[in-house]
């Protein structure tokens, strides 16, 4: 068994209770941080660990924290991004439902590092179970002096509140999140200014993903060198990989960064359902470019390897598709998702993405026209880098890669005027 | 009858405001609270919330229409949201939707005449490992099968 960091105690009964968590080294990282380190030293330790954001972009966490100005005179805010909406991703929900104190501890240490006294967890509105667990855990943390005034009698003060979203994917984009947290439509802001200088309520703000923050106590407890012992040189630590689709054992797997994708699918995920042939894999959540079965043979799951393969690690939502998958149908599904979730501020994203959804669907239904593929790629061109937030580019990721890598399948649909794939979209019975 | 929060809701409203340095920031939680109390965010309720929050009703309405969990139309006692995003689609969600449609004699977006069920499709619920997934009110139902649909619908009062 591989050594785990985040899921190490996930199966310990009642680990969501503070007494049990404390028996398993819980809040020791916090005690160490407050007693032995100055805030700047925490930032240096996390920088040295190489920890990169687990929400999608992979930005170095310590570096992000170091951008927070020390002398702005305004209160600093920390927002934990628990909006988890990227299709194929379901790791943050697990971390929150099963080990909420690990996250709270990470939040308190991070807040201490950036001199923040008010933190929020922005959680997607659908996650009511996780909310219940977190509410309880936050209350316990206050009772045990791990939140509130004079934390662990070390003079540090932090308030932490849970803030529920109300159904919106774009609220997961960091500036959309800030707008939403301010009580508005989750319409992303133009950057710069970056949240580190002008964020929530115009104060300097750090936004980090649930998984990113959950790593922090362990780095403080055991040191950056230990953390760097996991993973690759530039993608350090372990990663929670989310396996779904046509796979025998879907689920969340914690493995070192750089694990071969093939190993993840076959050894951990138990291979393709029904012993069928693999067709394609989306490696990092719905917006990351698709990989062909041949690429899957070779690629490793870390930021650099996936980038070299023309895709991205993203949020590590691995969606496995077998030979019965119609790639046009899958693309029509994903483009519909993005069309539905566009906030509507920029014309290329608002109009372009829904056109793409309509065209993909009509091709799948056998009503595609000669030239539709060029049209789709042309729309992508007109969206790429022409929108306010990265969602425009997220939406075209699948379109360009699906058409480029599975072009003949798209052409067959158009030429034959029907879907030539024997699709199996039935309910799967797993062993 | 004019809408008005119950004393319990007023208490929760005040606790909510205390969590934010600016009143406006409490709008989403307050709307969620209002929806829990009254079911639908009717224009009258939007007016009421706007009054409580010192905001123009149009500003509140623009937020209500942005987020999918806010009900702007009347819904049944049970709102069924079936995830139809990729991982669920690959694992049989269409069968689930068709089965519910047949059982309840309604289409997606509709409510049964007895106002018991509303059927909706929704996007990825963040539980793709247990596809197909359906959310009924606050609760997730995972690894759905047609038998499970029957069992669940029968068990809901
Ligand atoms: C359209 C869109 C949706 C996003 N959704 C999420 C999300 O649900 N959860 C998340 O943590 N990050 C999401 N992100 C990334 C955030 O903008 C941000 O990079 C992240 O929260 C930073 O935290 P990290 O550095 O710890 O990863 C999204 C980005 C985009 C463009
Ligand atoms: S790119 Fe799309 S989601 Fe992002 S701001 Fe523009 S319209 Fe909104
Ligand atoms: S696709 Fe249905 S829960 Fe993610």
Coordinates of C-alpha atoms and ligand atoms in Angstrom, one line a residue:
Chain A
X1 CA 0.0 0.0 0.0
X2 CA 1.2 3.5 -0.9
X3 CA 1.6 5.9 2.0
X4 CA -1.3 8.3 2.2
X5 CA -1.4 11.9 3.4
X6 CA -4.9 13.2 3.1
X7 CA -6.9 10.0 3.2
X8 CA -4.7 8.3 5.8
X9 CA -7.3 8.4 8.5
X10 CA -10.4 8.5 6.3
X11 CA -11.7 5.2 7.5
X12 CA -11.1 5.8 11.2
X13 CA -14.6 5.7 12.8
X14 CA -15.7 9.2 14.0
X15 CA -12.7 10.9 12.6
X16 CA -15.0 13.9 11.9
X17 CA -15.2 14.4 15.7
X18 CA -12.6 16.6 17.2
X19 CA -11.5 14.2 20.0
X20 CA -10.9 11.4 17.5
X21 CA -9.1 13.8 15.1
X22 CA -6.9 15.0 17.9
X23 CA -5.9 11.4 18.8
X24 CA -4.7 11.0 15.2
X25 CA -2.2 13.9 15.3
X26 CA -5.0 16.4 14.7
X27 CA -4.3 20.1 15.4
X28 CA -0.7 19.3 16.2
X29 CA 0.3 21.0 13.0
X30 CA -1.6 24.1 14.1
X31 CA 0.0 24.0 17.6
X32 CA 3.5 23.7 16.0
X33 CA 2.7 26.5 13.5
X34 CA 1.6 28.9 16.2
X35 CA 4.2 28.1 18.8
X36 CA 7.3 27.6 16.7
X37 CA 6.9 29.6 13.5
X38 CA 6.4 33.2 12.4
X39 CA 3.8 33.7 9.7
X40 CA 6.5 34.3 7.1
X41 CA 8.2 31.0 8.0
X42 CA 5.0 29.2 7.3
X43 CA 4.9 30.7 3.8
X44 CA 8.6 29.7 3.3
X45 CA 7.9 26.1 4.4
X46 CA 4.9 25.8 2.1
X47 CA 6.9 27.3 -0.8
X48 CA 9.7 24.9 -0.1
X49 CA 7.3 22.0 -0.1
X50 CA 6.4 22.8 -3.7
X51 CA 2.7 22.5 -2.9
X52 CA 0.6 23.6 -5.9
X53 CA -3.1 24.4 -6.1
X54 CA -5.4 21.4 -6.4
X55 CA -8.3 23.4 -7.7
X56 CA -7.3 23.3 -11.4
X57 CA -4.6 25.8 -12.2
X58 CA -1.7 24.4 -10.1
X59 CA -0.4 27.7 -8.9
X60 CA 2.2 27.4 -6.1
X61 CA 0.4 27.9 -2.8
X62 CA 3.2 29.5 -0.9
X63 CA 3.9 31.9 -3.7
X64 CA 0.3 33.0 -3.8
X65 CA 0.3 33.7 -0.1
X66 CA 3.5 35.8 -0.4
X67 CA 1.6 38.2 -2.8
X68 CA -0.6 39.4 0.0
X69 CA 0.6 42.9 0.9
X70 CA 1.7 43.3 4.5
X71 CA 0.8 46.9 4.8
X72 CA -2.4 47.6 3.0
X73 CA -4.1 48.6 6.2
X74 CA -7.2 46.5 5.1
X75 CA -8.4 43.3 6.6
X76 CA -7.1 40.2 4.7
X77 CA -9.6 37.4 3.8
X78 CA -9.1 33.7 3.2
X79 CA -11.7 31.9 1.1
X80 CA -11.7 28.1 0.8
X81 CA -13.0 27.1 -2.6
X82 CA -15.4 24.2 -1.9
X83 CA -17.6 24.8 -5.0
X84 CA -16.4 21.6 -6.6
X85 CA -18.4 21.8 -9.9
X86 CA -16.0 20.6 -12.6
X87 CA -17.6 17.5 -14.1
X88 CA -15.7 14.4 -13.1
X89 CA -14.5 15.8 -9.8
X90 CA -15.7 14.6 -6.4
X91 CA -12.7 14.7 -4.0
X92 CA -13.4 17.9 -2.0
X93 CA -16.8 16.5 -1.0
X94 CA -15.1 13.4 0.4
X95 CA -12.5 15.5 2.3
X96 CA -15.2 17.6 3.8
X97 CA -17.6 14.9 4.7
X98 CA -15.0 12.5 6.1
X99 CA -12.3 14.7 7.6
X100 CA -13.5 18.2 8.1
X101 CA -11.0 19.1 10.9
X102 CA -8.1 18.4 8.6
X103 CA -9.5 21.2 6.3
X104 CA -10.2 23.5 9.3
X105 CA -6.7 23.0 10.6
X106 CA -5.3 23.9 7.2
X107 CA -7.5 27.0 7.0
X108 CA -6.3 28.2 10.5
X109 CA -2.6 27.7 9.6
X110 CA -3.0 29.4 6.3
X111 CA -4.9 32.3 7.8
X112 CA -2.1 32.7 10.4
X113 CA 0.5 32.7 7.5
X114 CA -1.3 35.6 5.7
X115 CA -2.5 37.5 8.7
X116 CA -6.1 36.9 8.1
X117 CA -8.8 37.0 10.8
X118 CA -11.9 36.2 8.9
X119 CA -12.1 33.1 6.6
X120 CA -15.0 31.7 4.7
X121 CA -15.6 28.2 3.2
X122 CA -17.6 28.8 0.0
X123 CA -19.4 25.4 -0.4
X124 CA -21.6 24.5 -3.3
X125 CA -25.3 24.6 -2.3
X126 CA -25.9 21.0 -3.3
X127 CA -23.5 19.6 -0.7
X128 CA -25.9 19.6 2.3
X129 CA -24.3 16.6 3.9
X130 CA -20.8 18.1 3.8
X131 CA -22.3 21.4 5.2
X132 CA -23.9 19.5 8.1
X133 CA -20.6 17.9 9.0
X134 CA -18.6 21.1 8.6
X135 CA -21.0 23.1 10.7
X136 CA -20.6 20.6 13.5
X137 CA -16.9 20.5 13.1
X138 CA -16.6 24.3 13.1
X139 CA -18.6 24.5 16.3
X140 CA -16.3 21.9 17.9
X141 CA -13.2 23.7 16.8
X142 CA -14.5 26.9 18.5
X143 CA -15.3 24.9 21.7
X144 CA -11.8 23.5 21.7
X145 CA -10.1 26.9 21.1
X146 CA -8.9 25.9 17.6
X147 CA -11.0 28.8 16.2
X148 CA -12.0 32.1 17.7
X149 CA -10.0 34.3 20.0
X150 CA -6.5 33.5 21.3
X151 CA -6.3 30.2 19.5
X152 CA -4.5 27.5 21.5
X153 CA -3.5 30.4 23.8
X154 CA -1.1 31.7 21.3
X155 CA -2.7 35.1 20.7
X156 CA -4.0 34.4 17.1
X157 CA -7.6 35.1 16.3
X158 CA -9.7 33.7 13.5
X159 CA -13.4 33.6 12.7
X160 CA -14.5 30.9 10.2
X161 CA -17.9 30.9 8.5
X162 CA -19.5 28.5 6.1
X163 CA -21.1 30.2 3.1
X164 CA -23.4 28.2 0.9
X165 CA -23.6 28.7 -2.8
X166 CA -26.9 28.3 -4.6
X167 CA -26.2 26.4 -7.8
X168 CA -23.6 27.8 -10.2
X169 CA -20.5 26.3 -11.7
X170 CA -19.0 29.7 -12.5
X171 CA -19.0 30.5 -8.8
X172 CA -16.1 28.1 -8.6
X173 CA -13.9 30.5 -10.7
X174 CA -12.2 32.5 -8.0
X175 CA -13.5 36.0 -8.8
X176 CA -16.9 34.6 -9.5
X177 CA -16.7 33.1 -6.1
X178 CA -15.9 36.5 -4.6
X179 CA -18.8 38.2 -6.3
X180 CA -21.1 35.4 -5.1
X181 CA -19.7 35.7 -1.5
X182 CA -20.5 39.4 -1.7
X183 CA -24.1 38.6 -2.4
X184 CA -24.1 39.1 -6.2
X185 CA -24.4 37.1 -9.4
X186 CA -21.3 35.0 -9.7
X187 CA -20.0 37.0 -12.6
X188 CA -16.2 36.8 -12.8
X189 CA -14.1 40.0 -12.5
X190 CA -11.5 41.3 -14.9
X191 CA -8.0 40.6 -13.6
X192 CA -5.8 42.5 -12.7
X193 CA -6.3 43.5 -10.0
X194 CA -5.7 40.0 -8.6
X195 CA -7.6 38.9 -5.5
X196 CA -4.3 38.9 -3.5
X197 CA -4.4 42.7 -3.7
X198 CA -8.1 43.5 -4.3
X199 CA -10.4 40.6 -3.4
X200 CA -13.3 40.1 -1.1
X201 CA -14.8 43.4 0.2
X202 CA -11.9 45.0 -1.6
X203 CA -9.4 43.5 0.9
X204 CA -6.4 41.4 0.0
X205 CA -7.7 37.8 -0.4
X206 CA -6.3 34.4 -0.7
X207 CA -8.4 31.7 -2.4
X208 CA -7.4 28.1 -2.2
X209 CA -9.1 24.8 -2.9
X210 CA -10.2 22.3 -0.2
X211 CA -7.5 19.8 -1.1
X212 CA -4.7 22.4 -1.2
X213 CA -5.6 23.6 2.3
X214 CA -6.0 20.1 3.7
X215 CA -2.3 19.4 2.8
X216 CA -1.0 22.3 4.9
X217 CA -1.1 20.8 8.4
X218 CA 0.9 17.8 7.2
X219 CA 3.5 20.0 5.6
X220 CA 3.9 21.9 8.8
X221 CA 4.0 18.8 11.0
X222 CA 6.4 16.8 8.9
X223 CA 8.3 19.3 6.9
X224 CA 8.8 20.2 3.2
X225 CA 11.4 17.6 2.6
X226 CA 9.1 14.8 3.7
X227 CA 6.3 16.2 1.4
X228 CA 8.7 16.4 -1.5
X229 CA 9.4 12.7 -1.0
X230 CA 6.1 12.2 -2.8
X231 CA 5.5 12.8 -6.4
X232 CA 7.8 14.3 -9.0
X233 CA 10.3 17.1 -8.9
X234 CA 7.9 19.8 -9.9
X235 CA 4.6 18.2 -8.9
X236 CA 5.2 17.3 -5.3
X237 CA 3.0 15.4 -2.9
X238 CA 0.1 13.1 -3.4
X239 CA -3.0 13.9 -5.4
X240 CA -6.6 12.8 -5.0
X241 CA -7.5 11.3 -8.4
X242 CA -11.3 10.9 -9.1
X243 CA -12.1 8.0 -11.3
X244 CA -15.5 7.8 -13.1
X245 CA -17.1 6.7 -16.3
X246 CA -16.7 3.2 -17.7
X247 CA -14.5 1.9 -14.9
X248 CA -15.0 -1.1 -12.7
X249 CA -14.1 0.6 -9.4
X250 CA -14.9 4.3 -9.6
X251 CA -13.8 6.4 -6.7
X252 CA -11.2 8.7 -5.2
X253 CA -7.6 7.4 -5.1
X254 CA -4.8 9.1 -3.3
X255 CA -1.5 8.4 -5.1
X256 CA 1.8 10.2 -5.6
X257 CA 1.8 12.8 -8.3
X258 CA 3.2 11.2 -11.5
X259 CA 1.5 7.8 -11.2
X260 CA 1.0 6.4 -14.7
X261 CA -2.5 6.9 -15.9
X262 CA -2.6 3.3 -17.2
X263 CA -1.7 2.1 -13.7
X264 CA -4.4 4.3 -12.1
X265 CA -7.1 2.9 -14.4
X266 CA -6.0 -0.8 -14.4
X267 CA -4.5 -1.4 -11.0
X268 CA -6.6 0.9 -8.9
X269 CA -9.7 1.4 -11.0
X270 CA -10.0 -2.3 -11.8
X271 CA -9.9 -1.7 -15.5
X272 CA -12.6 -1.0 -18.0
X273 CA -16.1 -2.2 -17.3
X274 CA -17.1 -5.5 -18.9
X275 CA -13.6 -6.0 -20.1
X276 CA -14.2 -3.7 -23.0
X277 CA -11.6 -1.7 -24.9
X278 CA -10.6 1.7 -23.8
X279 CA -11.4 4.5 -26.2
X280 CA -10.6 7.8 -24.5
X281 CA -9.9 9.5 -21.2
X282 CA -10.5 13.0 -20.0
X283 CA -7.7 13.3 -17.4
X284 CA -8.4 16.3 -15.3
X285 CA -12.0 17.3 -15.3
X286 CA -14.3 18.1 -18.2
X287 CA -12.4 21.1 -19.5
X288 CA -9.1 19.3 -20.0
X289 CA -8.3 18.0 -23.5
X290 CA -9.2 14.4 -24.1
X291 CA -6.5 11.7 -24.5
X292 CA -6.7 8.8 -26.9
X293 CA -6.2 5.2 -25.7
X294 CA -2.6 5.3 -27.2
X295 CA -1.8 8.4 -25.2
X296 CA -3.2 6.8 -22.0
X297 CA -0.5 4.0 -22.4
X298 CA 2.2 6.6 -21.9
X299 CA 1.1 9.5 -19.9
X300 CA 1.8 10.1 -16.2
X301 CA -0.5 12.0 -13.9
X302 CA 1.3 15.2 -12.9
X303 CA 1.2 18.8 -14.1
X304 CA 4.2 18.6 -16.4
X305 CA 3.5 15.2 -18.0
X306 CA 0.0 16.0 -18.9
X307 CA 1.0 19.4 -20.2
X308 CA 3.6 17.7 -22.4
X309 CA 0.8 15.4 -23.7
X310 CA -1.2 18.5 -24.7
X311 CA -3.7 18.2 -21.8
X312 CA -3.8 19.3 -18.2
X313 CA -4.0 17.8 -14.7
X314 CA -6.8 20.2 -13.9
X315 CA -8.8 19.0 -10.9
X316 CA -7.7 15.4 -11.6
X317 CA -11.2 14.3 -12.6
X318 CA -10.5 11.2 -14.7
X319 CA -13.4 10.3 -17.0
X320 CA -12.9 7.0 -18.6
X321 CA -14.7 6.2 -21.9
X322 CA -14.9 2.7 -23.5
X323 CA -15.4 1.7 -27.1
X324 CA -19.2 2.0 -26.8
X325 CA -18.9 5.8 -26.3
X326 CA -19.9 8.0 -29.1
X327 CA -17.4 10.9 -28.9
X328 CA -19.9 13.2 -30.6
X329 CA -22.5 12.5 -28.0
X330 CA -20.0 13.0 -25.2
X331 CA -18.9 16.3 -26.7
X332 CA -22.5 17.4 -27.1
X333 CA -23.0 16.6 -23.5
X334 CA -20.0 18.6 -22.3
X335 CA -20.8 21.6 -24.6
X336 CA -24.3 21.7 -23.3
X337 CA -22.9 21.8 -19.8
X338 CA -20.7 24.8 -20.6
X339 CA -23.5 26.6 -22.5
X340 CA -25.7 26.1 -19.4
X341 CA -23.1 27.4 -17.0
X342 CA -21.8 30.5 -19.0
X343 CA -22.5 33.6 -16.9
X344 CA -23.3 35.5 -20.0
X345 CA -21.0 38.5 -19.5
X346 CA -18.9 38.0 -22.7
X347 CA -20.5 37.5 -26.1
X348 CA -18.0 34.9 -27.4
X349 CA -18.7 32.6 -24.4
X350 CA -22.4 33.3 -24.1
X351 CA -23.2 32.9 -27.8
X352 CA -20.3 30.8 -29.0
X353 CA -20.6 28.0 -26.5
X354 CA -24.3 27.5 -27.0
X355 CA -23.8 27.5 -30.8
X356 CA -21.2 24.8 -30.2
X357 CA -23.6 22.8 -28.1
X358 CA -26.3 23.0 -30.8
X359 CA -23.9 22.0 -33.6
X360 CA -22.4 19.1 -31.7
X361 CA -25.9 17.8 -30.9
X362 CA -27.1 18.1 -34.5
X363 CA -24.1 16.2 -35.7
X364 CA -24.8 13.5 -33.2
X365 CA -28.4 13.3 -34.4
X366 CA -27.3 12.8 -37.9
X367 CA -28.2 16.3 -39.0
X368 CA -24.7 17.6 -39.3
X369 CA -23.8 19.7 -42.3
X370 CA -20.7 19.6 -44.5
X371 CA -18.4 22.2 -42.9
X372 CA -19.8 21.9 -39.4
X373 CA -16.4 20.8 -38.0
X374 CA -14.7 23.8 -39.5
X375 CA -17.5 25.9 -38.1
X376 CA -16.9 24.5 -34.6
X377 CA -13.2 25.1 -34.8
X378 CA -13.8 28.6 -36.1
X379 CA -16.0 29.3 -33.1
X380 CA -13.3 28.0 -30.8
X381 CA -10.9 30.4 -32.4
X382 CA -13.3 33.2 -31.8
X383 CA -13.6 32.3 -28.1
X384 CA -10.0 31.5 -27.3
X385 CA -8.4 34.2 -25.2
X386 CA -11.2 36.6 -26.0
X387 CA -13.2 36.2 -22.8
X388 CA -13.1 37.8 -19.4
X389 CA -12.4 34.6 -17.5
X390 CA -10.9 31.2 -18.3
X391 CA -14.3 29.6 -18.7
X392 CA -14.3 30.4 -22.4
X393 CA -11.1 28.4 -22.9
X394 CA -12.3 25.7 -20.6
X395 CA -15.3 25.2 -22.8
X396 CA -13.2 24.9 -26.0
X397 CA -10.7 22.4 -24.5
X398 CA -12.9 19.4 -25.2
X399 CA -14.2 20.7 -28.6
X400 CA -10.8 21.2 -30.2
X401 CA -9.3 17.9 -28.7
X402 CA -12.4 15.8 -29.5
X403 CA -12.5 17.0 -33.1
X404 CA -8.7 16.7 -33.6
X405 CA -8.3 13.3 -32.1
X406 CA -11.6 11.7 -33.2
X407 CA -12.2 13.5 -36.5
X408 CA -13.2 10.5 -38.5
X409 CA -15.9 9.7 -36.1
X410 CA -17.4 13.1 -36.5
X411 CA -17.1 12.9 -40.2
X412 CA -18.8 9.5 -40.3
X413 CA -21.7 11.0 -38.4
X414 CA -22.1 13.8 -41.0
X415 CA -21.5 11.6 -44.0
X416 CA -23.8 8.8 -42.9
X417 CA -26.4 11.1 -41.5
X418 CA -26.7 9.0 -38.4
X419 CA -24.7 7.9 -35.3
X420 CA -22.6 4.9 -36.4
X421 CA -21.6 3.9 -32.8
X422 CA -23.3 1.1 -30.9
X423 CA -23.7 3.1 -27.8
X424 CA -24.2 1.6 -24.4
X425 CA -25.6 4.2 -22.1
X426 CA -27.4 1.7 -19.9
X427 CA -27.2 1.5 -16.1
X428 CA -24.1 -0.5 -15.3
X429 CA -24.0 -3.3 -12.8
X430 CA -20.7 -3.4 -11.1
X431 CA -19.4 -6.5 -9.3
Chain B
X1 CA -51.5 37.7 3.2
X2 CA -48.2 39.5 3.5
X3 CA -45.1 37.3 3.8
X4 CA -43.2 37.5 7.0
X5 CA -40.4 35.4 8.6
X6 CA -41.3 33.3 11.6
X7 CA -39.6 34.3 14.9
X8 CA -37.2 31.3 14.4
X9 CA -36.3 32.6 10.9
X10 CA -35.8 36.1 12.1
X11 CA -33.3 34.8 14.6
X12 CA -31.5 32.8 11.9
X13 CA -31.6 35.9 9.7
X14 CA -29.8 38.0 12.4
X15 CA -27.2 35.3 13.1
X16 CA -26.5 35.2 9.3
X17 CA -26.0 39.0 9.1
X18 CA -23.4 38.8 11.9
X19 CA -21.1 36.6 9.9
X20 CA -20.4 39.3 7.3
X21 CA -18.8 42.8 7.5
X22 CA -21.3 44.0 4.9
X23 CA -25.0 43.3 5.0
X24 CA -25.3 42.7 1.3
X25 CA -23.0 39.7 1.5
X26 CA -25.7 37.8 3.4
X27 CA -28.0 37.9 0.4
X28 CA -27.5 34.3 -0.7
X29 CA -27.9 32.7 2.7
X30 CA -30.9 34.9 3.4
X31 CA -32.6 33.9 0.1
X32 CA -31.9 30.2 0.9
X33 CA -33.5 30.8 4.3
X34 CA -36.5 32.5 2.7
X35 CA -36.9 29.6 0.3
X36 CA -36.7 27.1 3.1
X37 CA -39.5 29.0 4.8
X38 CA -41.8 29.6 1.9
X39 CA -40.8 27.2 -0.9
X40 CA -40.9 29.6 -3.8
X41 CA -39.1 32.9 -4.2
X42 CA -42.2 34.7 -5.4
X43 CA -42.1 38.3 -6.4
X44 CA -43.8 39.2 -3.1
X45 CA -41.1 37.3 -1.2
X46 CA -38.3 38.9 -3.2
X47 CA -39.8 42.3 -2.2
X48 CA -39.8 41.3 1.4
X49 CA -36.2 40.1 1.3
X50 CA -35.2 43.2 -0.5
X51 CA -36.7 45.2 2.3
X52 CA -34.9 43.2 4.9
X53 CA -31.6 43.6 3.1
X54 CA -32.0 47.3 2.2
X55 CA -31.5 46.4 -1.5
X56 CA -33.7 47.3 -4.6
X57 CA -36.0 44.3 -5.5
X58 CA -34.5 44.3 -9.0
X59 CA -31.1 43.6 -7.5
X60 CA -32.4 40.7 -5.5
X61 CA -34.3 39.3 -8.4
X62 CA -31.2 39.4 -10.6
X63 CA -29.5 37.2 -8.1
X64 CA -32.5 34.9 -7.7
X65 CA -32.6 34.2 -11.5
X66 CA -28.8 33.6 -11.7
X67 CA -28.6 30.5 -9.4
X68 CA -30.2 27.2 -10.2
X69 CA -31.2 26.2 -6.7
X70 CA -33.5 29.1 -6.3
X71 CA -37.1 28.3 -7.3
X72 CA -38.8 31.1 -9.1
X73 CA -41.8 28.9 -10.0
X74 CA -43.9 26.8 -7.8
X75 CA -42.4 23.3 -7.3
X76 CA -43.6 20.1 -5.7
X77 CA -42.9 19.0 -2.2
X78 CA -40.1 16.9 -3.6
X79 CA -37.8 18.4 -6.2
X80 CA -36.1 15.6 -8.1
X81 CA -32.9 16.7 -9.8
X82 CA -31.3 14.0 -12.0
X83 CA -27.7 14.6 -13.0
X84 CA -27.3 14.4 -16.8
X85 CA -23.6 15.4 -17.1
X86 CA -21.1 13.1 -18.8
X87 CA -20.2 10.5 -16.1
X88 CA -23.9 10.0 -15.3
X89 CA -24.8 10.0 -18.9
X90 CA -22.3 7.2 -19.6
X91 CA -23.8 5.2 -16.7
X92 CA -27.4 5.2 -17.5
X93 CA -28.9 8.4 -16.3
X94 CA -31.2 8.6 -19.4
X95 CA -32.9 5.4 -18.3
X96 CA -33.5 6.9 -14.9
X97 CA -35.0 10.0 -16.3
X98 CA -37.2 8.1 -18.7
X99 CA -38.4 5.8 -15.9
X100 CA -39.3 8.7 -13.6
X101 CA -41.1 10.4 -16.5
X102 CA -43.2 7.4 -17.1
X103 CA -43.9 6.7 -13.5
X104 CA -45.0 10.2 -12.7
X105 CA -46.5 11.0 -16.1
X106 CA -44.7 14.3 -16.3
X107 CA -41.9 15.7 -18.5
X108 CA -38.7 17.2 -17.3
X109 CA -39.5 20.7 -15.9
X110 CA -43.0 19.7 -14.8
X111 CA -44.7 19.1 -11.5
X112 CA -47.3 16.4 -10.8
X113 CA -50.9 17.7 -10.5
X114 CA -50.9 16.7 -6.8
X115 CA -47.9 19.1 -6.3
X116 CA -45.9 16.2 -4.9
X117 CA -43.0 15.9 -7.4
X118 CA -41.1 18.2 -9.7
X119 CA -38.7 16.6 -12.1
X120 CA -35.6 18.5 -13.2
X121 CA -32.3 17.7 -14.9
X122 CA -29.2 19.2 -13.3
X123 CA -25.5 19.3 -14.0
X124 CA -22.7 17.3 -12.3
X125 CA -23.5 16.9 -8.6
X126 CA -19.9 16.1 -7.7
X127 CA -20.6 12.4 -7.1
X128 CA -19.6 10.9 -10.5
X129 CA -18.2 7.8 -8.8
X130 CA -21.7 6.8 -7.8
X131 CA -23.3 7.6 -11.2
X132 CA -26.1 7.8 -12.0
X133 CA -26.9 10.3 -9.2
X134 CA -30.2 11.9 -8.3
X135 CA -30.8 14.6 -5.7
X136 CA -34.2 14.8 -4.1
X137 CA -34.6 17.9 -2.0
X138 CA -31.4 17.9 0.1
X139 CA -30.5 14.3 -0.2
X140 CA -28.3 12.4 -2.8
X141 CA -29.4 9.1 -4.1
X142 CA -26.5 7.3 -5.6
X143 CA -25.9 4.3 -7.9
X144 CA -29.5 4.6 -9.1
X145 CA -31.3 1.7 -10.7
X146 CA -34.9 1.5 -11.9
X147 CA -35.8 -0.6 -8.9
X148 CA -34.3 2.1 -6.6
X149 CA -36.3 4.8 -8.4
X150 CA -39.5 2.8 -7.6
X151 CA -38.5 2.2 -4.0
X152 CA -37.6 5.8 -3.4
X153 CA -40.7 7.2 -5.0
X154 CA -42.8 4.8 -3.1
X155 CA -41.2 5.7 0.2
X156 CA -41.7 9.4 -0.1
X157 CA -44.9 10.6 1.7
Ligands
LIG1 C1 -14.8 28.0 -14.8 C2 -13.9 27.7 -13.6 C3 -14.4 26.9 -12.5 C4 -13.7 26.6 -11.4 N1 -14.2 25.8 -10.4 C5 -13.4 25.6 -9.3 C6 -14.0 24.8 -8.3 O1 -15.1 24.3 -8.3 N2 -13.2 24.5 -7.2 C7 -11.9 25.0 -7.1 O2 -11.2 24.8 -6.1 N3 -11.4 25.7 -8.1 C8 -12.1 26.0 -9.2 N4 -11.6 26.8 -10.2 C9 -10.2 27.4 -10.0 C10 -10.2 28.7 -9.2 O3 -10.5 29.7 -10.1 C11 -8.9 28.9 -8.5 O4 -7.9 28.8 -9.3 C12 -8.7 28.0 -7.3 O5 -9.8 27.9 -6.4 C13 -7.4 28.4 -6.6 O6 -7.1 27.5 -5.5 P1 -5.8 26.5 -5.6 O7 -4.7 27.4 -6.0 O8 -5.7 26.0 -4.2 O9 -6.1 25.5 -6.6 C14 -12.3 27.1 -11.3 C15 -11.8 27.9 -12.4 C16 -12.6 28.1 -13.5 C17 -12.0 29.0 -14.6
LIG2 S1 -15.9 33.7 -20.2 FE1 -18.0 33.0 -20.0 S2 -18.2 32.5 -17.8 FE2 -16.3 33.7 -18.0 S3 -17.0 35.8 -17.6 FE3 -17.2 35.5 -19.8 S4 -19.3 34.8 -20.2 FE4 -18.9 34.6 -18.0
LIG3 S1 -21.7 13.6 -13.8 FE1 -23.3 13.2 -12.5 S2 -22.5 13.5 -10.5 FE2 -20.8 14.1 -11.8

